[in-house]
Amino acid sequence: MSVQYIEKEQLFVLETKNSCYQMTVDRTGCLRHLYYGKRVGAVNMNYRYRTTDRGFSGNPYEQAGDRGCSFDVMPQEYSSYGAGDYRVSALMAQAENGSRTTDLRFDSFTIAEGKYELQDLPFVRGLSDRVHTLTIRLKDRVTSLTVELKYGIYEEKDVITRTASLINDSDVKIRLEKAASVCLDLPYGEYELIHFTGKHCMERQPERQSIAQNIITVGSRRGMSSHHNNPFVILCDPHTDEDAGFCYGVMLMYSGSHKEEIEKDQTGNIRVVAGIHDDGFSWNLLPGGRFQTPESILAFSDEGLNGLSSRFHRIIRENVCDPLLMKEKKPVLLNSWEASYFNFDENSIYELAREAKELGMEMLVLDDGWFGERNDDHRGLGDWFVNEQKLKGGLKPLIEKINALGLKFGLWVEPEMVNEDSNLYRNHPDWALKDPDRLPVVARNQLVLDMSREDVREYLFTCISRLLGENNIEYLKWDFNRSISNVYSAALPPERQGEVPHRFVLGTYDLLARIREAFPHVLIEGCAGGGGRFDAGMLFYTPQIWCSDNTDPIARLQIQRGTSYGYPVCTMGSHVSASPNHQTGRTTPLNTRGIVASSGAFGYELNPALLAEEEKQQIREQILEYHKYYSLYMRGTYYRLGGEELNRNHVCWELVSEDGSEALVSLVTVNVEANAHFPFLRLKGLQEDAVYRLEGTDLTVTGAALMYGGYTTEEPRGNYPAVRLHFQKI
Ligand code: DGJ
């Protein structure tokens, strides 16, 4: 069994294939974290702890004689504010009498087979995996606030999920001011932090830094997980690289404002607290009420960062993304945005579809501009009714004509937004988030709908289900094009305004869940001005997300590589666009654009009518190749390849089939040099003794040779050249 409670030692032991997680109830009744790392056998890791009298670290009252006993220096499983732990807390609650002290002590536990589920939030699915759930209850004996910690132990997939529920067991109100999902104390060792920063058009860039005695805060206050800081952090040994060394990942399954705090304390302990951002957050927990925090996913790897990524990739691909949709083949699509922006009519869209079909694509996606008075980005959001002046006859005949070509049809929507210049806003100005006495901040000329309101969600559900019910729409692109501000709901009283940011996210999840339930076969691609809401929460509903508004393949190399630390290739919406690129003006070969975009949920975003015949032929071949390698792209184990020497001029990655019998290596040269070194790489994940043939050549060589001896590619020439190498076991 993957969870054990050893009563004599008051010890909880959680074990996955390669990792072990331990907690103990100490003599104060405090739930102490003991260990997370590589499996250690039947050892109580408490032997590592030493205590001493640390100045200015007070003692619990009943232990006053023992100056070594302090909550301030003990590794805690869920830290709370006010009772002598001065480090970052996971919980801050205000009692009815105004006190902000919470003192959590062990109450009870249960162990069950299977995985717990969450009601209104996304969660990692249990499916047919061997999973156990451990529930531990902690209680504050004065306020009767109970914290229920849940652990989902995925033995084979080597990950642990965590979440916390706050339950008010008293008969008076308790106000939550901070309620994180996870607190992880790593008591000994030296660690570095990797987090994923960025901006619009350059998301998820890894930043690696050492951790000094201080607090590092990563997060977003934008009401969305954001382009700027992804809700995913890695802690690693300073020597850890892609292929070797210890590392830990903490990923929050949440799409709203989030915060990850990393603190190194006076004893060298590293604490990570991750959860909903507490700025602007408060929650009135009424008697008998329960507040559910978002789920987090934890993984440990002693096989470097690639090993850590593969654990996240697998659990996201198989247990976060909807298995029903993951069984269906993702269609190669042509998206109309960069092909025609707002300037189209029913004929030009049909023409795009005809060309798409002719090139071997499988779906036409009509992007922004088909509804209301939407001829630019100033108006129309909220009016989800087709603009019949633009699309004469409406959507239905157009979709039927496109279907008759043998193509599927997809449509763009941006449900959570509204333009002031829209019928929706004119009829319901109180449906937008805004302060009663201030002019709201406007971004891309739009405001944000109050998704905490049931009437707003009902309106959106009616509009979207009418569109999906009346038309053969097989895909939705669900966009979100601004950060949230002026978070104030006209439907809630002043003392509940702190609930609005989280209620907004719950509202969006609720709407997505309803649509998924009513139309389970419609594939939804998430989007937020590209990858501004690229998180495991959205992936629960939308198994692919438009990775970035930047479609330049050279920029995409960095964006997709950064994204790959946490998220698998199959989740990254990625398209071949025109050259010169619309965002950067850079000119790149079509071959390179194809190689980069095909490591993703693949498609095109250009006007094929503007291409030369030989480019069209190249696209036909790209699509055939994509189909040929589809299962490697969608399910292969992903490795970022190359050491410093290779990475100076090239970006290289590999996808390997689960049994190691097939591998696809892609290499793009960013900076071509004269008289250069040959690019040299060592493959990963092959069978040592098997013999592989490099497709299109006579080369046959063992897996061991390719993995340990490596492979040298031809000298790259020209602008941004790219090669793709397919090795197949013979
Ligand atoms: C932002 C998206 O990321 C683009 O792909 C496109 O859909 C536009 N919005 C449309 O407004």
PDB file of N, CA and C and ligand atoms in Angstrom, residues 200 335 337-338 342 367-369 374 377 412 414 444 477 479-481 527-531 546 548-549 605, ligand 1:
ATOM      1  N   HIS A 200       3.451  38.981 -22.460  1.00  0.00           N
ATOM      2  CA  HIS A 200       2.683  38.654 -23.658  1.00  0.00           C
ATOM      3  C   HIS A 200       3.669  38.428 -24.804  1.00  0.00           C
ATOM      4  N   ASN A 335      -6.361  28.208 -38.805  1.00  0.00           N
ATOM      5  CA  ASN A 335      -7.030  29.259 -38.039  1.00  0.00           C
ATOM      6  C   ASN A 335      -7.035  30.543 -38.868  1.00  0.00           C
ATOM      7  N   TRP A 337      -7.152  33.702 -37.970  1.00  0.00           N
ATOM      8  CA  TRP A 337      -6.729  34.984 -37.388  1.00  0.00           C
ATOM      9  C   TRP A 337      -5.620  35.652 -38.192  1.00  0.00           C
ATOM     10  N   GLU A 338      -4.463  35.025 -38.273  1.00  0.00           N
ATOM     11  CA  GLU A 338      -3.370  35.695 -38.999  1.00  0.00           C
ATOM     12  C   GLU A 338      -3.593  35.662 -40.510  1.00  0.00           C
ATOM     13  N   PHE A 342      -9.821  40.721 -38.842  1.00  0.00           N
ATOM     14  CA  PHE A 342     -11.268  40.978 -38.810  1.00  0.00           C
ATOM     15  C   PHE A 342     -11.889  41.073 -40.220  1.00  0.00           C
ATOM     16  N   ASP A 367     -11.854  32.548 -36.382  1.00  0.00           N
ATOM     17  CA  ASP A 367     -11.414  33.263 -35.179  1.00  0.00           C
ATOM     18  C   ASP A 367     -12.278  34.500 -34.968  1.00  0.00           C
ATOM     19  N   ASP A 368     -11.796  35.439 -34.213  1.00  0.00           N
ATOM     20  CA  ASP A 368     -12.496  36.659 -33.814  1.00  0.00           C
ATOM     21  C   ASP A 368     -13.137  37.379 -35.015  1.00  0.00           C
ATOM     22  N   GLY A 369     -14.312  38.012 -34.777  1.00  0.00           N
ATOM     23  CA  GLY A 369     -14.875  38.912 -35.777  1.00  0.00           C
ATOM     24  C   GLY A 369     -16.174  38.450 -36.413  1.00  0.00           C
ATOM     25  N   ARG A 374     -18.656  43.284 -34.616  1.00  0.00           N
ATOM     26  CA  ARG A 374     -17.226  43.060 -34.360  1.00  0.00           C
ATOM     27  C   ARG A 374     -16.406  43.184 -35.642  1.00  0.00           C
ATOM     28  N   ASP A 377     -11.515  45.608 -32.626  1.00  0.00           N
ATOM     29  CA  ASP A 377     -11.595  45.147 -31.239  1.00  0.00           C
ATOM     30  C   ASP A 377     -12.231  46.185 -30.302  1.00  0.00           C
ATOM     31  N   TRP A 412     -14.247  30.731 -32.600  1.00  0.00           N
ATOM     32  CA  TRP A 412     -13.616  31.504 -31.516  1.00  0.00           C
ATOM     33  C   TRP A 412     -14.688  32.158 -30.660  1.00  0.00           C
ATOM     34  N   GLU A 414     -14.970  34.522 -26.688  1.00  0.00           N
ATOM     35  CA  GLU A 414     -14.273  35.100 -25.531  1.00  0.00           C
ATOM     36  C   GLU A 414     -15.325  35.389 -24.455  1.00  0.00           C
ATOM     37  N   ARG A 444      -7.613  46.506 -24.102  1.00  0.00           N
ATOM     38  CA  ARG A 444      -8.089  46.097 -25.436  1.00  0.00           C
ATOM     39  C   ARG A 444      -9.551  46.514 -25.601  1.00  0.00           C
ATOM     40  N   LYS A 477     -12.394  27.879 -29.627  1.00  0.00           N
ATOM     41  CA  LYS A 477     -11.194  28.519 -29.077  1.00  0.00           C
ATOM     42  C   LYS A 477     -11.706  29.505 -28.042  1.00  0.00           C
ATOM     43  N   ASP A 479     -11.040  32.330 -25.642  1.00  0.00           N
ATOM     44  CA  ASP A 479     -10.015  33.356 -25.445  1.00  0.00           C
ATOM     45  C   ASP A 479     -10.283  34.198 -24.190  1.00  0.00           C
ATOM     46  N   PHE A 480      -9.315  34.999 -23.794  1.00  0.00           N
ATOM     47  CA  PHE A 480      -9.407  35.820 -22.577  1.00  0.00           C
ATOM     48  C   PHE A 480      -8.323  36.884 -22.724  1.00  0.00           C
ATOM     49  N   ASN A 481      -8.719  38.085 -23.137  1.00  0.00           N
ATOM     50  CA  ASN A 481      -7.705  39.013 -23.630  1.00  0.00           C
ATOM     51  C   ASN A 481      -7.373  40.208 -22.751  1.00  0.00           C
ATOM     52  N   CYS A 527      -7.110  29.805 -24.358  1.00  0.00           N
ATOM     53  CA  CYS A 527      -6.274  30.861 -24.924  1.00  0.00           C
ATOM     54  C   CYS A 527      -6.462  32.074 -24.038  1.00  0.00           C
ATOM     55  N   ALA A 528      -5.421  32.860 -23.860  1.00  0.00           N
ATOM     56  CA  ALA A 528      -5.577  34.140 -23.164  1.00  0.00           C
ATOM     57  C   ALA A 528      -4.530  35.064 -23.765  1.00  0.00           C
ATOM     58  N   GLY A 529      -4.881  35.647 -24.916  1.00  0.00           N
ATOM     59  CA  GLY A 529      -3.883  36.441 -25.625  1.00  0.00           C
ATOM     60  C   GLY A 529      -2.642  35.571 -25.794  1.00  0.00           C
ATOM     61  N   GLY A 530      -2.848  34.338 -26.297  1.00  0.00           N
ATOM     62  CA  GLY A 530      -1.773  33.340 -26.330  1.00  0.00           C
ATOM     63  C   GLY A 530      -1.812  32.569 -25.029  1.00  0.00           C
ATOM     64  N   GLY A 531      -0.655  32.465 -24.373  1.00  0.00           N
ATOM     65  CA  GLY A 531      -0.537  31.577 -23.214  1.00  0.00           C
ATOM     66  C   GLY A 531      -0.633  32.272 -21.872  1.00  0.00           C
ATOM     67  N   TRP A 546      -3.568  27.583 -26.576  1.00  0.00           N
ATOM     68  CA  TRP A 546      -2.755  28.347 -27.528  1.00  0.00           C
ATOM     69  C   TRP A 546      -1.548  28.880 -26.744  1.00  0.00           C
ATOM     70  N   SER A 548       1.151  30.757 -27.350  1.00  0.00           N
ATOM     71  CA  SER A 548       1.598  32.155 -27.356  1.00  0.00           C
ATOM     72  C   SER A 548       1.031  32.853 -28.583  1.00  0.00           C
ATOM     73  N   ASP A 549       0.814  34.160 -28.482  1.00  0.00           N
ATOM     74  CA  ASP A 549       0.444  34.931 -29.669  1.00  0.00           C
ATOM     75  C   ASP A 549       1.645  35.143 -30.579  1.00  0.00           C
ATOM     76  N   GLU A 605      -1.776  29.001 -39.649  1.00  0.00           N
ATOM     77  CA  GLU A 605      -2.443  30.270 -39.392  1.00  0.00           C
ATOM     78  C   GLU A 605      -1.937  31.263 -40.432  1.00  0.00           C
TER      79      GLU A 605
HETATM   80  C1  DGJ B   1      -5.789  36.671 -28.992  1.00  0.00           C
HETATM   81  C2  DGJ B   1      -5.479  35.284 -29.476  1.00  0.00           C
HETATM   82  O1  DGJ B   1      -4.378  34.769 -28.822  1.00  0.00           O
HETATM   83  C3  DGJ B   1      -5.313  35.329 -30.984  1.00  0.00           C
HETATM   84  O2  DGJ B   1      -4.893  34.087 -31.461  1.00  0.00           O
HETATM   85  C4  DGJ B   1      -6.612  35.745 -31.581  1.00  0.00           C
HETATM   86  O3  DGJ B   1      -7.593  34.773 -31.314  1.00  0.00           O
HETATM   87  C5  DGJ B   1      -7.029  37.088 -31.033  1.00  0.00           C
HETATM   88  N1  DGJ B   1      -7.013  37.114 -29.601  1.00  0.00           N
HETATM   89  C6  DGJ B   1      -8.397  37.462 -31.520  1.00  0.00           C
HETATM   90  O4  DGJ B   1      -8.860  38.601 -30.940  1.00  0.00           O
END
